[in-house]
Every structure is written in C-alpha cells, then in structure tokens.
mmCIF file of C-alpha atoms in Angstrom:
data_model
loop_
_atom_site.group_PDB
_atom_site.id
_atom_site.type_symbol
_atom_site.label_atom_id
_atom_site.label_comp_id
_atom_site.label_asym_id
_atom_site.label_seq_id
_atom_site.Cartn_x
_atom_site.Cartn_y
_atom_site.Cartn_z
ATOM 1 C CA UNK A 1 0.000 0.000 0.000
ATOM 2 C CA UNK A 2 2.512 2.306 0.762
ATOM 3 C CA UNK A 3 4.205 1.782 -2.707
ATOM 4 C CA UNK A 4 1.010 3.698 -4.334
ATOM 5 C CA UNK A 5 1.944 7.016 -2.150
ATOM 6 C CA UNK A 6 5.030 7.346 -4.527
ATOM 7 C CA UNK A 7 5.291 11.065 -6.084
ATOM 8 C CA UNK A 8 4.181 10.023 -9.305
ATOM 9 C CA UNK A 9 0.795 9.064 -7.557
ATOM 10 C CA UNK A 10 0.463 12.145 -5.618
ATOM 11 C CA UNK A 11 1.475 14.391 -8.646
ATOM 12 C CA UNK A 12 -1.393 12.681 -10.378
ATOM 13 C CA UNK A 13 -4.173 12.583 -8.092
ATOM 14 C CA UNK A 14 -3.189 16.186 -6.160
ATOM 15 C CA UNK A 15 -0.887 17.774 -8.707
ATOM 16 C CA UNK A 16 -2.420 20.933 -9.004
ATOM 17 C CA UNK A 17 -4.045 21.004 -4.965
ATOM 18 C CA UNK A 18 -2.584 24.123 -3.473
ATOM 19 C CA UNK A 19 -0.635 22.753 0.239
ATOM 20 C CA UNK A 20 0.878 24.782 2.319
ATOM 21 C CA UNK A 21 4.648 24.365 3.404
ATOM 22 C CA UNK A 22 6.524 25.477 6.549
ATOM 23 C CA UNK A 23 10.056 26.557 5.739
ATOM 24 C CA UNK A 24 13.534 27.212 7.689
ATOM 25 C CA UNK A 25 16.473 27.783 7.322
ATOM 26 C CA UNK A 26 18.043 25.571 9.141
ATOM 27 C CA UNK A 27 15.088 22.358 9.863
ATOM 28 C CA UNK A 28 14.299 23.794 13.121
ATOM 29 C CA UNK A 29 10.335 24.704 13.407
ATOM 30 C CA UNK A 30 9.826 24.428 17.081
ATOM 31 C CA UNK A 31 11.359 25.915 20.319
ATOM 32 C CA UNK A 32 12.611 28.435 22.252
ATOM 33 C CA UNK A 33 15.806 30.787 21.566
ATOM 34 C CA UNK A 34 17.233 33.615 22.907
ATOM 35 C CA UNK A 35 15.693 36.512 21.487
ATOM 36 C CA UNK A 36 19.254 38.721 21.546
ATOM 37 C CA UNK A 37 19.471 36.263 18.239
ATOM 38 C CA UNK A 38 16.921 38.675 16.117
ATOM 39 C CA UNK A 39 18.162 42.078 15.455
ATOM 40 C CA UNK A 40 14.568 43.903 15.681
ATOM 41 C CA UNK A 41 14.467 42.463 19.189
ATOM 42 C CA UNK A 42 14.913 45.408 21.143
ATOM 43 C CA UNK A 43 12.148 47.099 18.771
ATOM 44 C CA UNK A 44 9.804 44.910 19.295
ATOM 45 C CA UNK A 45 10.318 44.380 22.671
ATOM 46 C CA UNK A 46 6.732 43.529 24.457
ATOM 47 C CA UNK A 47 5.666 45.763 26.974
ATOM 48 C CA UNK A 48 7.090 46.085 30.517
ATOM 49 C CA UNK A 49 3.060 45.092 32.126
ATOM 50 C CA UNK A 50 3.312 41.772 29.710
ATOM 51 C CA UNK A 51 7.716 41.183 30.206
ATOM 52 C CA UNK A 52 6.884 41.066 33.986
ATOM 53 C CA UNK A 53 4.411 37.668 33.489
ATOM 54 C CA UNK A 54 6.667 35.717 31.165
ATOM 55 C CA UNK A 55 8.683 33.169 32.316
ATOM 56 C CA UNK A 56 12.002 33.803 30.022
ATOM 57 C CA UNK A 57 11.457 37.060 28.677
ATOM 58 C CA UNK A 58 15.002 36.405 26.982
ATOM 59 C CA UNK A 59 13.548 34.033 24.682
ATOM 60 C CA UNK A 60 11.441 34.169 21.988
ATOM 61 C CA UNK A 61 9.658 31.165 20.172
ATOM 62 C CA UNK A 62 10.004 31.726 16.221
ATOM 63 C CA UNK A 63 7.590 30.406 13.584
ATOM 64 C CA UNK A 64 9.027 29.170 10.852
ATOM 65 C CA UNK A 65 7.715 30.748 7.277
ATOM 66 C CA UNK A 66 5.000 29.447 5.544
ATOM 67 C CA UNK A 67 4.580 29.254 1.250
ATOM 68 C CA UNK A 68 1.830 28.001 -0.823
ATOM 69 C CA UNK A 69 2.284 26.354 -3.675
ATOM 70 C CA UNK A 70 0.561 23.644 -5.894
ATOM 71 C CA UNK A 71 1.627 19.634 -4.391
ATOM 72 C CA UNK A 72 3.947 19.307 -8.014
ATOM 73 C CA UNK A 73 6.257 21.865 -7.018
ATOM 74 C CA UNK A 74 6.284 21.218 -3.566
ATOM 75 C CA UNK A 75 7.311 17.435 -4.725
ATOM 76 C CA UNK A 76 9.954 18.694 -7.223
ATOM 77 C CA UNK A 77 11.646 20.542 -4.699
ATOM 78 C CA UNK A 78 11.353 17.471 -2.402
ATOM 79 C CA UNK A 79 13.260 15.730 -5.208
ATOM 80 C CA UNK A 80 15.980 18.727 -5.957
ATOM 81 C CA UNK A 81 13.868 19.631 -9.107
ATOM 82 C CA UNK A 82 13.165 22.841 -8.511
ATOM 83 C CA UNK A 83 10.895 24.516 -11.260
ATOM 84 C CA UNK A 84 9.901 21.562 -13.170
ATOM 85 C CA UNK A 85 6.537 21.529 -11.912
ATOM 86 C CA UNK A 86 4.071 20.591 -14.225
#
C-alpha cells in the first residue's frame, strides 16, 4: 500500500491542490531561543506590564515561514527539481 503514495501518484491525483509548506532555514520549526538572536528584538520588545508575566522574557519562540504552492512543485523541490513543476 505504501508503494502507491510514490510522487508520481500524488502528482497525479493532487498535482495541481494548493498545500501549504513550513520553511527554515536551518530544519528547526519548534522551540525556544534567545531573542538577543533577532536584530529587531529590542524594537519589538513587548511591553514592561506583559515582560513582567513571562517566564524567560530572553527568549522568543520563532515560527518558521510558511509558502503556498501547488503539491507538483512542492514534490519537485522534495526531489531537488526545482521549477519543473508541471
């Protein structure tokens, strides 16, 4: 069964489904870091009222980036192809 879920499969039943993909730079898409790491940090500082109930103030929790695109591209990029989406 789980030889049918191959790419060519998916490109042929959900080709041209728009799916939305999480992206990072590095693989990480969860946890906490120190927010001296993002240079708009002390701009966007949270208030004093809402610094004063957080646990670690210091860190930050970043989301990772999210893109649409249609399930072909997302699986030629999965397979170093991209922009030979059909």
């Amino acid at each position: 069964s789980m030889a049918r879920w191959a790419a060519d499969y998916l490109r042929e039943k959900s080709g041209w489904d728009v799916v939305a993909i999480k992206v990072s730079p590095d693989g990480s898409f969860e946890g906490a870091e120190p927010a001296a790491h993002w240079e708009d940090a002390p701009r966007s500082a949270p208030p004093d009222y809402v610094l004063r109930q957080l646990e670690s103030p210091h860190k930050v929790i970043p989301r990772p980036a999210e893109l649409s695109m249609n399930m072909s591209e997302f699986l030629d990029r999965l397979q170093g192809r991209p922009g030979l989406s059909r």
